[in-house]
XYZ file of C-alpha atoms in Angstrom:
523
model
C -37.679 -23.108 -63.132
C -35.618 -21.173 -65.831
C -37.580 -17.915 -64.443
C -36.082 -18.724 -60.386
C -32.842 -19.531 -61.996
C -32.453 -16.173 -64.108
C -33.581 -14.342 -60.961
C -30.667 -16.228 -58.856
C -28.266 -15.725 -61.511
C -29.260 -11.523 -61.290
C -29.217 -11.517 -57.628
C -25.765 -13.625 -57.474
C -24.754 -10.963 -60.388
C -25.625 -8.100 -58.008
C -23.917 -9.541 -55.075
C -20.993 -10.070 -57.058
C -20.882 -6.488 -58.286
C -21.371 -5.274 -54.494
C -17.955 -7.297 -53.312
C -16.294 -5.889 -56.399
C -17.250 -2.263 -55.292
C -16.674 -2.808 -51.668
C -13.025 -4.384 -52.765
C -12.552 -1.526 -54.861
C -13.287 1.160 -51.737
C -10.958 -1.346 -49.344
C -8.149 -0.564 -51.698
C -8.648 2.922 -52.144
C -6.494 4.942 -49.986
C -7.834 8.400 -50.758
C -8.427 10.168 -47.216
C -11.829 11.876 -47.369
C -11.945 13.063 -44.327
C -9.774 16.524 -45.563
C -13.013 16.661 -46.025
C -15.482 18.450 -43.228
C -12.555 18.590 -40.751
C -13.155 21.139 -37.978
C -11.550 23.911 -36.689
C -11.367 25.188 -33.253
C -9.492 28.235 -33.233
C -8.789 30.617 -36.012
C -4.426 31.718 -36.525
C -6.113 35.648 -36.498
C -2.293 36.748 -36.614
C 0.205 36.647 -39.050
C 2.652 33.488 -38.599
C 5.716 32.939 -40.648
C 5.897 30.428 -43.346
C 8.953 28.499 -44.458
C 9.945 28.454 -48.198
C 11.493 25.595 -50.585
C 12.356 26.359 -53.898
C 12.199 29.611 -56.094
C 8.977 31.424 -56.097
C 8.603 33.166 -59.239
C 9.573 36.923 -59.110
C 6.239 37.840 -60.471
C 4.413 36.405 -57.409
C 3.906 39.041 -54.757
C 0.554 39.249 -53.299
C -1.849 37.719 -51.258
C -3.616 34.109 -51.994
C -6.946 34.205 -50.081
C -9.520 31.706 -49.908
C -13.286 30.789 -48.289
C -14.214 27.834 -46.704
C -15.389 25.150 -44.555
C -14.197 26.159 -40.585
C -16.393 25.275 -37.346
C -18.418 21.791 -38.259
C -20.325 22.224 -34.628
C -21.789 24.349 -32.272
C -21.635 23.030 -28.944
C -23.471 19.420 -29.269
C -24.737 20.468 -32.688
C -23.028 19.181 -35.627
C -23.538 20.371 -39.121
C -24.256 17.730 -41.290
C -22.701 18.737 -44.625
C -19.779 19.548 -45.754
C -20.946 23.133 -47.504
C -22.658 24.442 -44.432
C -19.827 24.575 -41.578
C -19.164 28.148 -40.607
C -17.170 29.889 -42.902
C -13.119 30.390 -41.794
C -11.308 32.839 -44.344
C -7.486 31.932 -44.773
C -4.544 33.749 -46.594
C -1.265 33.183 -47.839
C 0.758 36.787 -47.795
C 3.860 36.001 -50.557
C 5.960 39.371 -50.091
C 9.837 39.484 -51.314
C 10.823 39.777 -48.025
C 9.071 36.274 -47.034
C 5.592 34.700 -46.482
C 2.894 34.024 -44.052
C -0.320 32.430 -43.189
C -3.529 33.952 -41.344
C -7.077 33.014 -40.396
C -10.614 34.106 -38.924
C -13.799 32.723 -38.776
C -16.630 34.579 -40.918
C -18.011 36.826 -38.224
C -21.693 36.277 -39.705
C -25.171 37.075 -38.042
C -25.952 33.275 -38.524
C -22.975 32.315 -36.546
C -23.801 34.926 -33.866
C -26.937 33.719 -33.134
C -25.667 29.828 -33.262
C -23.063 30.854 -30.406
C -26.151 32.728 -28.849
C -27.898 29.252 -28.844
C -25.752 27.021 -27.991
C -26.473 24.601 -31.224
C -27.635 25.019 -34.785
C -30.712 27.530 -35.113
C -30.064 28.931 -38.294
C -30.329 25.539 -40.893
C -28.044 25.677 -43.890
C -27.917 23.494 -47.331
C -27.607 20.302 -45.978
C -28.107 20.753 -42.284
C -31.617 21.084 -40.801
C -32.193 22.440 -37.033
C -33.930 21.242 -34.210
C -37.687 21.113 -34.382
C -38.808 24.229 -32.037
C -42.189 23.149 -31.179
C -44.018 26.628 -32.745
C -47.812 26.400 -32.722
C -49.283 28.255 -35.518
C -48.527 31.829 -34.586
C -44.784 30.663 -34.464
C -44.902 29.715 -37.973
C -46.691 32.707 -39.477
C -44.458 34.646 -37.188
C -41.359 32.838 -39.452
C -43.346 33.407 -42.338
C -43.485 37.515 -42.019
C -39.962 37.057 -40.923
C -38.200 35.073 -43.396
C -34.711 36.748 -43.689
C -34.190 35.888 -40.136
C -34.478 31.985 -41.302
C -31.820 32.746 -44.355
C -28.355 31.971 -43.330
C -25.831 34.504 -44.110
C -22.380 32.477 -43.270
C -21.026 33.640 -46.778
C -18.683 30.415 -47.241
C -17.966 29.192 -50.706
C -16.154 32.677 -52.454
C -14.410 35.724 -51.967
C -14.134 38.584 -54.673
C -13.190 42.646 -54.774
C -15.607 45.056 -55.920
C -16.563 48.559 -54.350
C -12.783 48.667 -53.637
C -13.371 46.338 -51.057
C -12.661 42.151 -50.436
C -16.013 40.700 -50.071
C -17.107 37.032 -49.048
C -20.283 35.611 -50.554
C -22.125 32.391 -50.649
C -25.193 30.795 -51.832
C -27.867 32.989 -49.849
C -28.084 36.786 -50.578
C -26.115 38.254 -48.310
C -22.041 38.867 -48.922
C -19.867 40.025 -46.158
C -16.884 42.925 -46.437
C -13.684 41.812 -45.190
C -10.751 43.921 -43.872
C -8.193 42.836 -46.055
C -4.901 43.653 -44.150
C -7.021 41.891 -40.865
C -9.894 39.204 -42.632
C -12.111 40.871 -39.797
C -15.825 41.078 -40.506
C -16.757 44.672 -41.632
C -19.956 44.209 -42.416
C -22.536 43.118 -44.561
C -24.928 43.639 -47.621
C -28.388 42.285 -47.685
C -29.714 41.636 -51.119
C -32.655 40.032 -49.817
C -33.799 43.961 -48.248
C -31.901 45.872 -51.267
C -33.214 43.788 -54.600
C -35.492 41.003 -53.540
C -33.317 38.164 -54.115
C -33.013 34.699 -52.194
C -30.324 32.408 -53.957
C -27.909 33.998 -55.410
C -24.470 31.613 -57.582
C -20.820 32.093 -55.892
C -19.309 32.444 -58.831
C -18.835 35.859 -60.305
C -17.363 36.552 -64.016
C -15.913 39.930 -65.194
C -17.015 41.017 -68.764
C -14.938 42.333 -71.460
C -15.929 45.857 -70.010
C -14.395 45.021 -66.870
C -17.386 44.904 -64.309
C -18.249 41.607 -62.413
C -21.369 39.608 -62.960
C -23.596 37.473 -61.424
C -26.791 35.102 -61.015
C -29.235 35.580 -58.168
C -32.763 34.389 -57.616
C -35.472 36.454 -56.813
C -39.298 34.928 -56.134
C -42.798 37.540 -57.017
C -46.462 36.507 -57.232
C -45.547 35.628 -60.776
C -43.113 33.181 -59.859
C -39.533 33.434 -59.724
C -36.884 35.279 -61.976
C -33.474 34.730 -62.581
C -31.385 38.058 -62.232
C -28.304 39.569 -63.756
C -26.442 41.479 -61.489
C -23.929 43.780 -62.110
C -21.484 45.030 -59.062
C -19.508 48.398 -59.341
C -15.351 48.247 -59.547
C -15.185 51.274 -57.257
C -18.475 53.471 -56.056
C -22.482 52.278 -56.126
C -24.540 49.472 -55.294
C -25.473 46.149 -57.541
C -27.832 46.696 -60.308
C -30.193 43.921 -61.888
C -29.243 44.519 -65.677
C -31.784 41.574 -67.327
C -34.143 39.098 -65.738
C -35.267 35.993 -67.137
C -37.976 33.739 -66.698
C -37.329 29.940 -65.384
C -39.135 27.602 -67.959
C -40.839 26.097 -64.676
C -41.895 29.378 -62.853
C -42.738 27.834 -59.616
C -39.502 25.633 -59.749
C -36.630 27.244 -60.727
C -33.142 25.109 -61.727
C -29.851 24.704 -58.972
C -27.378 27.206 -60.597
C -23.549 27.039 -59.160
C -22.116 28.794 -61.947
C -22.439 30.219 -65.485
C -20.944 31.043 -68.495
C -19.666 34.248 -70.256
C -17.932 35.085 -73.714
C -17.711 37.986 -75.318
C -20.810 39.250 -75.773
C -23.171 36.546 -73.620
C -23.724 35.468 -70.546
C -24.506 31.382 -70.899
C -27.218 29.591 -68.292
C -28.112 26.672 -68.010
C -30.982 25.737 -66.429
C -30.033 21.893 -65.381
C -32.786 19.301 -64.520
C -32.404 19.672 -60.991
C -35.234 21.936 -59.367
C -36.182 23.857 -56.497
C -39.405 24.165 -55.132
C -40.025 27.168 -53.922
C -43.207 26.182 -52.328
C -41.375 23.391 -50.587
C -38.318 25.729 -50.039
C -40.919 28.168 -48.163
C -42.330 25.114 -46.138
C -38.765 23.609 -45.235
C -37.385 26.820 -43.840
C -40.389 27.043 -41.577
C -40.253 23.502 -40.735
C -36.906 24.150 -39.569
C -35.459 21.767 -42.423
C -32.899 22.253 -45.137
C -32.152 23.481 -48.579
C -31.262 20.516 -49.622
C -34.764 18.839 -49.145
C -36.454 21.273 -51.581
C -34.122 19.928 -54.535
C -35.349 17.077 -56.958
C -33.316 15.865 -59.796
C -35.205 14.929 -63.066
C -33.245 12.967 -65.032
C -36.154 12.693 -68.091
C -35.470 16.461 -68.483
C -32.985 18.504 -70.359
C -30.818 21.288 -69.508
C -32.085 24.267 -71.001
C -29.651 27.265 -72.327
C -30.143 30.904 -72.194
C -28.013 33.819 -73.333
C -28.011 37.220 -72.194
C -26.665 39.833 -74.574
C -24.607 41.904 -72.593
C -24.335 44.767 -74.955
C -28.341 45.421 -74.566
C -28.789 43.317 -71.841
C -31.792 41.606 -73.893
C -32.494 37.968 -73.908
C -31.367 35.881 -77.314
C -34.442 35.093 -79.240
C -33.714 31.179 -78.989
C -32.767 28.565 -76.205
C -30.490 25.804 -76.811
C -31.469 22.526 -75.090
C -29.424 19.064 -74.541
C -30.034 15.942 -72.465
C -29.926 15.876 -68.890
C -26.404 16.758 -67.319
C -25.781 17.839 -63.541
C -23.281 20.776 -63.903
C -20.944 22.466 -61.096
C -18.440 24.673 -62.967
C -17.633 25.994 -66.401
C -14.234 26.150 -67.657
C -13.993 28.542 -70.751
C -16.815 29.863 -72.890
C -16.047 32.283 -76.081
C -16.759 33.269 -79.670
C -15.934 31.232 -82.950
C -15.026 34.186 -86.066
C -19.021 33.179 -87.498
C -21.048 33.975 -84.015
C -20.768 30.606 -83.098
C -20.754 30.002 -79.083
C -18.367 27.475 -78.105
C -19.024 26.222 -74.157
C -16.652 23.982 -72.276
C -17.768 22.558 -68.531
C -17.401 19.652 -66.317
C -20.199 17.096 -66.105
C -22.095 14.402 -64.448
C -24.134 11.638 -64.780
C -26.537 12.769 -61.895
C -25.777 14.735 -58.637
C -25.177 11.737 -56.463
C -22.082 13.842 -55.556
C -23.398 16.235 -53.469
C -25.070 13.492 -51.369
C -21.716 12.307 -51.043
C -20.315 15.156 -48.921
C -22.332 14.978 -46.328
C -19.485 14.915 -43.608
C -20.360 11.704 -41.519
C -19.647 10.070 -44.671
C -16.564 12.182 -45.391
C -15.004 11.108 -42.449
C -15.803 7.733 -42.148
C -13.212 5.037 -41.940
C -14.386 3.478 -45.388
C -14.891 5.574 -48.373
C -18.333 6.357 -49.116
C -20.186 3.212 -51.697
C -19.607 3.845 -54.965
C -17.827 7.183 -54.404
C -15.651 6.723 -57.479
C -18.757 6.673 -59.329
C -20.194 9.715 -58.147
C -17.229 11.873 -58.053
C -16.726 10.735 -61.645
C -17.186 13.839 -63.887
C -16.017 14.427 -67.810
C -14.749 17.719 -69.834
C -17.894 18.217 -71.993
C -18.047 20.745 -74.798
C -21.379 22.137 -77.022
C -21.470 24.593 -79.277
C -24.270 27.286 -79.495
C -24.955 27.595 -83.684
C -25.647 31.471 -83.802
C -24.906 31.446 -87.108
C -27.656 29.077 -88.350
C -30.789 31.941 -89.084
C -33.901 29.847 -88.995
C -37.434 30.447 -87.628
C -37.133 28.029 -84.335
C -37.240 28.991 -81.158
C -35.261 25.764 -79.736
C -32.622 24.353 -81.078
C -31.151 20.879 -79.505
C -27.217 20.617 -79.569
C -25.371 17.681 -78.504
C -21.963 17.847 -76.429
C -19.027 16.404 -77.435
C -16.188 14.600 -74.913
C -13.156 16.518 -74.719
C -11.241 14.454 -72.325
C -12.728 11.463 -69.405
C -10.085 12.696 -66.965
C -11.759 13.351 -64.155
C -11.410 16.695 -61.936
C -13.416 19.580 -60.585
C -12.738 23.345 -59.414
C -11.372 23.884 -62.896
C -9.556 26.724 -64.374
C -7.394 28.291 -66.935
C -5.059 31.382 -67.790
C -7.235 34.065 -67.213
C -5.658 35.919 -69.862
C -7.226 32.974 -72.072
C -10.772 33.847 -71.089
C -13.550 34.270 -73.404
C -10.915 33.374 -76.413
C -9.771 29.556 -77.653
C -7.402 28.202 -75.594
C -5.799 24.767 -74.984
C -5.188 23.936 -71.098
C -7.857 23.521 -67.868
C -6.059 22.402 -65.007
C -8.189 20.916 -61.937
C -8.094 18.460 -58.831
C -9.215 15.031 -58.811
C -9.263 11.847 -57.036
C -7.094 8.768 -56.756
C -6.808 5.715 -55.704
C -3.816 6.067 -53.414
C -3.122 8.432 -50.157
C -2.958 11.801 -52.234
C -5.522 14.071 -54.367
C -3.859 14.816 -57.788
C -3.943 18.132 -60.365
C -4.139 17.594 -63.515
C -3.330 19.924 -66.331
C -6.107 18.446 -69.568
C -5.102 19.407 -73.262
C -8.462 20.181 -74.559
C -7.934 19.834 -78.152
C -6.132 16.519 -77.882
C -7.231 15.005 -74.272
C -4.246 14.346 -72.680
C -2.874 14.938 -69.257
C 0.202 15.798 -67.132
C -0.406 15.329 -63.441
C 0.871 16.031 -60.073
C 0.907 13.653 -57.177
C 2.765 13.489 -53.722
C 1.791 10.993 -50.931
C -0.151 12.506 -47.989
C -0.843 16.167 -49.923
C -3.873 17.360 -51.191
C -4.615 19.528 -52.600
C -7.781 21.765 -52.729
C -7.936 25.039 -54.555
C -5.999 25.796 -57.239
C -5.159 29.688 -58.842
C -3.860 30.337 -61.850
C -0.900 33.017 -61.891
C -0.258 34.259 -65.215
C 3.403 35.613 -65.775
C 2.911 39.306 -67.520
C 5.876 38.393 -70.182
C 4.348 35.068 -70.856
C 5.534 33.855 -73.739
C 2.900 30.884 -74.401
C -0.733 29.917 -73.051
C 1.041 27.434 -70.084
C 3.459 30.206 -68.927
C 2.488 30.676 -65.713
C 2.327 29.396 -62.369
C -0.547 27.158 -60.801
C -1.052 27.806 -57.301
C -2.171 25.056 -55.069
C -3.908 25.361 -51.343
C -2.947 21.843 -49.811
C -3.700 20.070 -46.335
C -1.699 17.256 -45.376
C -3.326 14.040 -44.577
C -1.330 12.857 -41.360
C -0.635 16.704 -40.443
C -3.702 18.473 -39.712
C -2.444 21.440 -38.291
C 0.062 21.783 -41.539
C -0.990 23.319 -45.484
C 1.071 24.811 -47.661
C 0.415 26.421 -51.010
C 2.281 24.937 -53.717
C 3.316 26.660 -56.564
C 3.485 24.245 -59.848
C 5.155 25.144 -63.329
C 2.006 25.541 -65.184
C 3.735 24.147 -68.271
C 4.616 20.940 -66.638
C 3.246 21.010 -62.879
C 6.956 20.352 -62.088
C 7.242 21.683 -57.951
C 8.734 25.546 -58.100
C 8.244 26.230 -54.643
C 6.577 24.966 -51.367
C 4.898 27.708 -48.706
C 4.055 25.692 -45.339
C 2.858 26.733 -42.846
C 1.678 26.085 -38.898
C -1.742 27.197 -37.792
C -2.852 27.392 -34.020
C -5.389 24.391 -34.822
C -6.658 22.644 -37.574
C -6.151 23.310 -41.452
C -9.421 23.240 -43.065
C -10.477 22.326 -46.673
C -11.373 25.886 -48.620
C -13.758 25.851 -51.029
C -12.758 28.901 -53.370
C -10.439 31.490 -53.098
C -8.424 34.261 -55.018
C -5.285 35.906 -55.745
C -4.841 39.727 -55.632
C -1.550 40.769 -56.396
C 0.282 43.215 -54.228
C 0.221 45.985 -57.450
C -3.701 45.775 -57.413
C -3.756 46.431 -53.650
């Protein structure tokens, strides 16, 4: 008897704690479906945008960010909300007034969709339509991988070469006429230095070049890859490669670190098999499939010295953590590495954005949950000489507010600092940012009903007088306006509104995921 009552009690407990989460989701008003919103046609011409408030005299340039565009092909729909064809969109601020642009990513991938009809090409999160190959069709796919790899560069754009370039996830990156945002053309890293997954994020050292992470698979297994991409003339170089602690299943890597003198990875529990990877893409599945979080596992930390370019003799481990970005990473006076990022529990969060659930009419269950992330610090003890070869840290909480796409004053890279601003949820009709003190925990936000905002860019002002002396830039789309955004420009000192640039597109405002701002000197 007491064991059927304790089991009624726990099931009565769980269906209690369902209501309360399904109450919780009725009463949030967040719209997620600025989420995986689709766009028809591109605005490929400049249109004027109206102006409220002062923008700051040291603004004069061009805002320009990557991101989610086309969510179908004919009947085809892509599934989640990283693979939609990749629409480039920029805010021109000049002192004579400002405008607003966009084109679609003129990739191969999207060529070929059009081609087709549907979805041929599958992408993260969005597999494609079985084909019916016998045998020959799938060795045929096997000698001819690269023309299974998507190349709809979607998540980043960055200058190097002298030129604007848009990359992504897969190892290709597209050149982009700046004054236009027409396609150029594109480099294949797959053909030039073996590589297959390469991170979106690129970080410029303290000797100026840009960096980056890309994958690259040999008989051996696969390696992960520094590579280093020229300010003006030449090609990317591999500088170091290191060795995945599981060869044969090498870690999900969004992002990394660098300070002064390292580059930081972390190799988080979450794995990729190539073996499955190989079998999806011929199966005409996704990316996504190939990925298995183990939660038992730690997250393993390597550092690059990028003076030699020679691995650190000892890797840092701590318990398992699912990591997007990094916020600030630099150099205490004794060696010490100091590394600040935003974590979660798990990666429930990317199963979250898949975009039927993005635009449903109830939020997805337990999405507060999963979208739930924390400002983590650990700190890499260089200065401890000892014979091991691991050493286990443990990170500390710097604040619980919640927020992602983080950043700071550039001019506060790789060198202790105080403020990481980022967007987050709430509970009402409205995304917020959020400017975190990291020494103390606090936070300033700002919040307007119907905005949201997306992106964020931190302008420095070149006579700043303090670490918040700046401007923080803000791509938003409006909620009940979809063919509206603006970029708001927010006191970086106390997100108080300085100005407001809106703007009309010929269709649909879509969410970026990353963008840049190049200012009109650097041009």
């Amino acid at each position: 008897m007491g064991g059927w009552y304790q089991f009624r009690r726990l099931r009565e407990s769980l269906a209690q704690g369902r209501q309360s989460r399904l109450k919780t989701q009725r009463n949030m008003k967040y719209d997620f479906s600025t989420n995986g919103r689709h766009c028809e046609t591109d605005t490929p011409d400049l249109v004027p945008a109206s102006v409220t408030g002062t923008i700051p005299d040291y603004i004069c340039g061009e805002f320009i960010f990557n991101g989610n565009g086309l969510t179908k092909i004919g009947d085809a729909k892509y599934k989640h909300c990283f693979d939609s064809a990749a629409i480039i969109q920029k805010v021109v601020v000049t002192r004579s007034g400002s405008s607003y642009m966009s084109r679609f990513l003129q990739s191969s991938t999207l060529a070929k969709n059009k081609e087709a009809g549907s979805i041929v090409v599958p992408e993260f999160g969005t597999p494609t339509p079985p084909g019916g190959e016998g045998l020959f069709g799938k060795l045929k796919k096997m000698a001819d991988m690269e023309s299974m790899m998507s190349d709809n560069s979607s998540l980043n754009v960055y200058r190097f070469n002298n030129k604007l370039h848009a990359v992504g996830v897969t190892p290709f990156y597209q050149e982009l006429d700046e004054k236009t945002l027409e396609t150029k053309g594109k480099v294949n890293l797959y053909k030039d230095l073996g590589m297959v997954v390469m991170c979106p994020h690129y970080e410029r050292l303290e000797t100026g070049v840009q960096v980056s992470v890309g994958q690259s698979v040999g008989v051996a297994g696969s390696k992960y890859n520094i590579i280093q991409y020229p300010e003006t003339e030449g090609s990317p170089q591999v500088m170091a490669k290191v060795t995945p602690r599981w060869r044969m299943n090498p870690c999900f890597m969004h992002g990394f670190g660098v300070s002064q003198h390292y580059m930081i990875l972390f190799e988080q529990p979450m794995s990729v098999g190539l073996v499955d990877a190989v079998k999806n893409i011929i199966d005409n599945m996704c990316f996504i499939d190939s990925v298995k979080w183990l939660p038992s596992e730690t997250v393993m930390v390597t550092l690059v010295d990028t003076r030699t370019w020679k691995i650190y003799k000892k890797k840092f481990i701590f318990d398992a953590h699912f990591i997007l970005h990094f916020c600030n990473c630099y150099e205490e006076i004794n060696g010490d590495i100091v590394v600040d990022f935003m974590s979660y529990s798990g990666p429930e969060v990317l199963y979250d954005f898949y975009i039927e659930k993005m635009q449903a009419p109830e939020p997805p269950e337990n999405v507060e949950e999963h979208f739930t992330n924390v400002l983590k610090r650990i700190v890499l003890p260089l200065s401890h000489e000892d014979s091991s070869t691991e050493v286990a840290v443990t990170p500390k909480v710097l604040s619980t507010v919640s927020m992602e796409n983080p950043h700071i004053n550039p001019n506060f890279s790789r060198r202790q600092y105080t403020f990481v601003y980022g967007i987050g949820l709430t509970k009402e009709n409205c995304s917020r940012v959020s400017k975190v003190n990291v020494k103390t925990g606090e936070e300033i936000r700002f919040c307007e009903d119907g905005l949201y905002a997306t992106e964020l860019v931190y302008v420095p002002n070149p006579s700043e007088q303090a670490e918040d002396d700046g401007t923080v830039a803000a791509f938003c789309l409006f909620s009940a306006q979809k063919g509206v955004g603006c970029l708001l420009l927010l006191s970086a000192a106390d997100l108080s509104e300085t100005a407001r640039i809106t703007f009309n597109a010929a269709d649909t405002v879509t969410s970026p995921m990353h963008g840049q701002y190049f200012p009109a000197s650097a041009q």
